[in-house]
Short mmCIF file of C-alpha atoms and ligand atoms in Angstrom, two decimals:
data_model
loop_
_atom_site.label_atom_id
_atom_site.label_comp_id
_atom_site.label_asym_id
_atom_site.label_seq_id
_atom_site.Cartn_x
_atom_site.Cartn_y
_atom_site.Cartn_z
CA UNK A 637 18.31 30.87 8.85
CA UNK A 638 16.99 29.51 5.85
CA UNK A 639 15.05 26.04 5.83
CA UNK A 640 14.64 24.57 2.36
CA UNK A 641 12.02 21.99 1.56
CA UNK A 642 11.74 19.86 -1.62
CA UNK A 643 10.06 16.57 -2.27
CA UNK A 644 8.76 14.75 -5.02
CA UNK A 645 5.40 15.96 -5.77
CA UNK A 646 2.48 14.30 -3.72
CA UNK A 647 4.99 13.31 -1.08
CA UNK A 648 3.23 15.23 1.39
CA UNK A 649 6.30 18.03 1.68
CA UNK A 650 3.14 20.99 2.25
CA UNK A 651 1.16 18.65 4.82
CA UNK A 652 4.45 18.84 7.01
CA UNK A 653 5.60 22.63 5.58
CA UNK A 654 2.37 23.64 6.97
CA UNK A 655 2.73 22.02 10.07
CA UNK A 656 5.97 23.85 10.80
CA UNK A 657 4.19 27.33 10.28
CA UNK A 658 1.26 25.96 12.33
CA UNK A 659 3.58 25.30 15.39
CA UNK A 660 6.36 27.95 14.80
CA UNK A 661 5.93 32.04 15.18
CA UNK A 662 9.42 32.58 14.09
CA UNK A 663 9.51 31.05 10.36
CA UNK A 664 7.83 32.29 6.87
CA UNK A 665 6.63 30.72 3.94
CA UNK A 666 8.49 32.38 0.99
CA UNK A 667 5.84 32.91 -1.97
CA UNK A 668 7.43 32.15 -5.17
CA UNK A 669 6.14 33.38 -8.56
CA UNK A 670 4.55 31.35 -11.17
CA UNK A 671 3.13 31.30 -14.43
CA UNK A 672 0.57 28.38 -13.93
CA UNK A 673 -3.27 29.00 -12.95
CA UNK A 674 -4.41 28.89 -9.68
CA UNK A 675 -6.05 25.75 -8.53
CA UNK A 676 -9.35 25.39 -6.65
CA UNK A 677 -9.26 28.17 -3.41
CA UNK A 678 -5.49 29.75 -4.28
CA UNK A 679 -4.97 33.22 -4.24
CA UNK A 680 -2.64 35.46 -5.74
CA UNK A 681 -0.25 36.29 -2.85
CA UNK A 682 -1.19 33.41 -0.62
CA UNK A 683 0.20 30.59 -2.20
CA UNK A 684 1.80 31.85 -4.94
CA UNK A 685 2.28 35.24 -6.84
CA UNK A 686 0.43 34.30 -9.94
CA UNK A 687 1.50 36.73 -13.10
CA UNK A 688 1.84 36.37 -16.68
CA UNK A 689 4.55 35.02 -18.84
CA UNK A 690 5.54 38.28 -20.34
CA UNK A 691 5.78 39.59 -16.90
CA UNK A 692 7.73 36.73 -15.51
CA UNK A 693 10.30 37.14 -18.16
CA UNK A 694 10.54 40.73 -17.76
CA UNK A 695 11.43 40.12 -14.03
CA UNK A 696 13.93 37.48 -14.92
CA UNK A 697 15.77 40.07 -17.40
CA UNK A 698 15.79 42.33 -15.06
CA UNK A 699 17.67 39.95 -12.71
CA UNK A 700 14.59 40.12 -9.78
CA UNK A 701 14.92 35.99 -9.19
CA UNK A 702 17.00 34.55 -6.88
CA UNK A 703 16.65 31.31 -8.79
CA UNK A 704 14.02 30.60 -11.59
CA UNK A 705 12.54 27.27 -13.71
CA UNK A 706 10.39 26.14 -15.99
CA UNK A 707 9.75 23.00 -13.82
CA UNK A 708 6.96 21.86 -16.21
CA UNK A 709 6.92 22.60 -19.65
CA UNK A 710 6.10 26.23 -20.41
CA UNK A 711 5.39 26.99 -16.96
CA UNK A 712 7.74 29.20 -14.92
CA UNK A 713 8.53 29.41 -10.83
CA UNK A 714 10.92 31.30 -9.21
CA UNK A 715 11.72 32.75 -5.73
CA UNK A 716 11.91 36.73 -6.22
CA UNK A 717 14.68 38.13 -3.96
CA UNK A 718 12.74 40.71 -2.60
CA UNK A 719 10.55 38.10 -0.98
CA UNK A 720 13.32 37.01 1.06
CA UNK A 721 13.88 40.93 1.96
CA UNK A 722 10.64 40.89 2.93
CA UNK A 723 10.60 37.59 5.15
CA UNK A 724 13.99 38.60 6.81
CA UNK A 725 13.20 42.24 6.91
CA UNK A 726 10.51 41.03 9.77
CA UNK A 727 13.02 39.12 11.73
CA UNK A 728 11.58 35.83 10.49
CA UNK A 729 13.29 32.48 9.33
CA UNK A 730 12.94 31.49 5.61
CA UNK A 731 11.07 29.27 5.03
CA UNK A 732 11.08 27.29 0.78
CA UNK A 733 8.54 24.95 -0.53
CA UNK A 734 10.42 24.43 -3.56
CA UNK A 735 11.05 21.78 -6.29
CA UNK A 736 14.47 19.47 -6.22
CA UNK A 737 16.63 21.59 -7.94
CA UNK A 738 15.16 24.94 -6.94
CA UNK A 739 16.42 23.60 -3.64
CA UNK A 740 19.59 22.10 -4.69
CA UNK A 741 20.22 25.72 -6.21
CA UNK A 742 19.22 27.78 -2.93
CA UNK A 743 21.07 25.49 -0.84
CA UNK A 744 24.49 26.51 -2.79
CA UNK A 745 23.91 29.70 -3.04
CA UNK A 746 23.20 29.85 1.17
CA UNK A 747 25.55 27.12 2.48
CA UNK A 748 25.48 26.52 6.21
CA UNK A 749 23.13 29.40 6.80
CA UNK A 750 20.87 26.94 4.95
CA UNK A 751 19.36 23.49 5.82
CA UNK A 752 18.28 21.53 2.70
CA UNK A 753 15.33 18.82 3.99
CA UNK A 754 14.21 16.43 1.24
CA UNK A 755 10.98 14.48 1.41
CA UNK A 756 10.80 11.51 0.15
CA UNK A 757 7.47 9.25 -0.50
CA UNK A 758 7.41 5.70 0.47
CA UNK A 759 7.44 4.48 -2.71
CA UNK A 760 6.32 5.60 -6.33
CA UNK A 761 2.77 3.62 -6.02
CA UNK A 762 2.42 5.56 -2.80
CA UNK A 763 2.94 8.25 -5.26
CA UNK A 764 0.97 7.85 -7.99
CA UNK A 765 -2.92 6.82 -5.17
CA UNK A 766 -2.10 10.11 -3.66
CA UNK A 767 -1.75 12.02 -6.79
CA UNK A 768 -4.56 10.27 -8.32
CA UNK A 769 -6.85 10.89 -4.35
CA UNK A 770 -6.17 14.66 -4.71
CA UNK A 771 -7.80 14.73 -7.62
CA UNK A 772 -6.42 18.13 -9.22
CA UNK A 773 -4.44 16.70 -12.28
CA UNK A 774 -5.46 14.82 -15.23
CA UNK A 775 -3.88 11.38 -15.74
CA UNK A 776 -1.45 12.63 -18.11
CA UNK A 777 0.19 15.64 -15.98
CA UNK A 778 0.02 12.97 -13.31
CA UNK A 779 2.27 10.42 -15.35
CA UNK A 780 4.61 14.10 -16.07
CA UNK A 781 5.09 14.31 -12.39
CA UNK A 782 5.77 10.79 -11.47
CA UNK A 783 8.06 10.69 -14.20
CA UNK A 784 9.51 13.72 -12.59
CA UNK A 785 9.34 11.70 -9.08
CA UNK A 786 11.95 9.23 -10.21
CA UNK A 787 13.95 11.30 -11.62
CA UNK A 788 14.33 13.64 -8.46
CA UNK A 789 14.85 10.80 -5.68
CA UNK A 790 18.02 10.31 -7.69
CA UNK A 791 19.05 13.55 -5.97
CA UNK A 792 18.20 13.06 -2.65
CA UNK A 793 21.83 12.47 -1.12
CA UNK A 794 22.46 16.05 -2.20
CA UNK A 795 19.69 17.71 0.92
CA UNK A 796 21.41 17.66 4.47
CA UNK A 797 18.75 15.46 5.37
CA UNK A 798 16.00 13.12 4.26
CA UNK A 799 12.72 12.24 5.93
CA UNK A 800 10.47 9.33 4.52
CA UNK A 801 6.88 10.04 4.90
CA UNK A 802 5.43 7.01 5.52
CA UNK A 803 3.81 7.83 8.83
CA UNK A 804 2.84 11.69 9.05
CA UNK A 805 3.10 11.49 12.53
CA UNK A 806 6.19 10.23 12.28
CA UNK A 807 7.20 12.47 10.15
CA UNK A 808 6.17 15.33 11.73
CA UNK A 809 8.28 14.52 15.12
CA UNK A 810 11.03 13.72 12.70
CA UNK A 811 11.10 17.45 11.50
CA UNK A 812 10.39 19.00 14.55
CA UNK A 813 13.63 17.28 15.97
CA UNK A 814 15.44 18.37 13.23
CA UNK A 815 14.17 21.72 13.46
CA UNK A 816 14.95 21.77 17.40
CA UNK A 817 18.37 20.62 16.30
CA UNK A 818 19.53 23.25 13.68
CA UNK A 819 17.69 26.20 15.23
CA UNK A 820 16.56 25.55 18.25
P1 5GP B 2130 2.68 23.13 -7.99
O1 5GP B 2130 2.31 23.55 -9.38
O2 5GP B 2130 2.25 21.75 -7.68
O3 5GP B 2130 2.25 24.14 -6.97
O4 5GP B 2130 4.26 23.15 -7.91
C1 5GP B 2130 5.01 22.45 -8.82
C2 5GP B 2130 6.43 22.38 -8.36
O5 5GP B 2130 7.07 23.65 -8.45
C3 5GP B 2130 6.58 21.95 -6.91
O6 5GP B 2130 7.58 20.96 -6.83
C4 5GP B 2130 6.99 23.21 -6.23
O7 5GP B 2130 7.74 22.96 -5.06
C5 5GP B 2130 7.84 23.87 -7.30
N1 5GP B 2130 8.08 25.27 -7.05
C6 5GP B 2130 7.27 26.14 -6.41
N2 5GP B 2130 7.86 27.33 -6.32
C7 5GP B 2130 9.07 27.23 -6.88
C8 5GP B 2130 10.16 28.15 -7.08
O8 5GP B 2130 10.13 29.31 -6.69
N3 5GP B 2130 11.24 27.68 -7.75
C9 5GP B 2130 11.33 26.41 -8.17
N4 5GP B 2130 12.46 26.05 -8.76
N5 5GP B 2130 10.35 25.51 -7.99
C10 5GP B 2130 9.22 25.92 -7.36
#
């Protein structure tokens, strides 16, 4: 099976991604590509596969992405379909911490093998103090991805299901239900 998870930035989607992993042997984190730095402790393979432009484009021309964006300006992601090989080669569940339409995209192309989860934040001030807390992104790329934030709410109807994380608690026993209930 394939769970998909997309949220407006800062809306706590890894918190809960993280807790899945934590509390499930049978699911995997698929490690997209990207062209941005790595920020504070990441490391190449962990979190992301971190390459260059030139190399990025050379994979998408060779057709090696699944799906692929710039979801900021000039910077690429993508899920490389030999990561999902990988993930299901082992027997394991896929698991995507992607952006909106990365997982708008993955849920078309894998239907009802697929469960598309969006996160939403409780509200775009909630937003903006937990963006501004973390404390990795100036004040202008934090404007660019509440700007962002608006605009991707407007697709939230599309995911199979929503969860609001107001409460992480909450939250959390609102995935694991709906975890219990697609997969068992
Ligand atoms: P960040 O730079 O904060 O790690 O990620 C920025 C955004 O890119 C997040 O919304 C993240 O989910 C998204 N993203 C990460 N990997 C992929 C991917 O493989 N494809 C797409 N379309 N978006 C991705």
């Amino acid at each position: 099976m394939i769970l998909i998870f997309s949220a407006p930035s800062g809306s706590g989607k890894s918190t809960l991604v993280q807790h899945l992993l934590e509390t499930r042997n049978d699911m995997e984190l698929s490690i997209s590509a990207t062209t941005r730095a790595p920020r504070g402790k990441e490391q190449d393979g962990v979190e992301y596969y971190f390459i260059s432009r030139e190399r990025f484009e050379q994979l998408i021309s060779q057709e090696a992405f699944v799906e692929w964006e710039q979801v900021y300006q000039g910077t690429y992601y993508g899920t490389l379909r030999s990561e999902i090989d990988r993930i299901e080669g082992a027997g394991h569940h896929v698991v995507f911490d992607i952006d909106v339409k990365g997982g708008i995209n993955i849920k078309r192309l894998f239907g009802d093998r697929a469960r598309a989860i969006f996160i939403a934040p409780p509200s775009v001030e909630v937003l903006r103090e937990r963006l501004t807390r973390r404390g990795t992104d100036s004040p202008e790329k934090i404007e660019e991805r509440l700007a962002k934030a608006s605009i991707e709410m407007a697709d939230a109807p599309l995911f199979d299901t929503i969860i609001v994380n107001d409460d992480l608690t909450a939250a959390k026993a609102a995935l694991d239900k709906e975890i219990q209930s697609f997969i068992g």
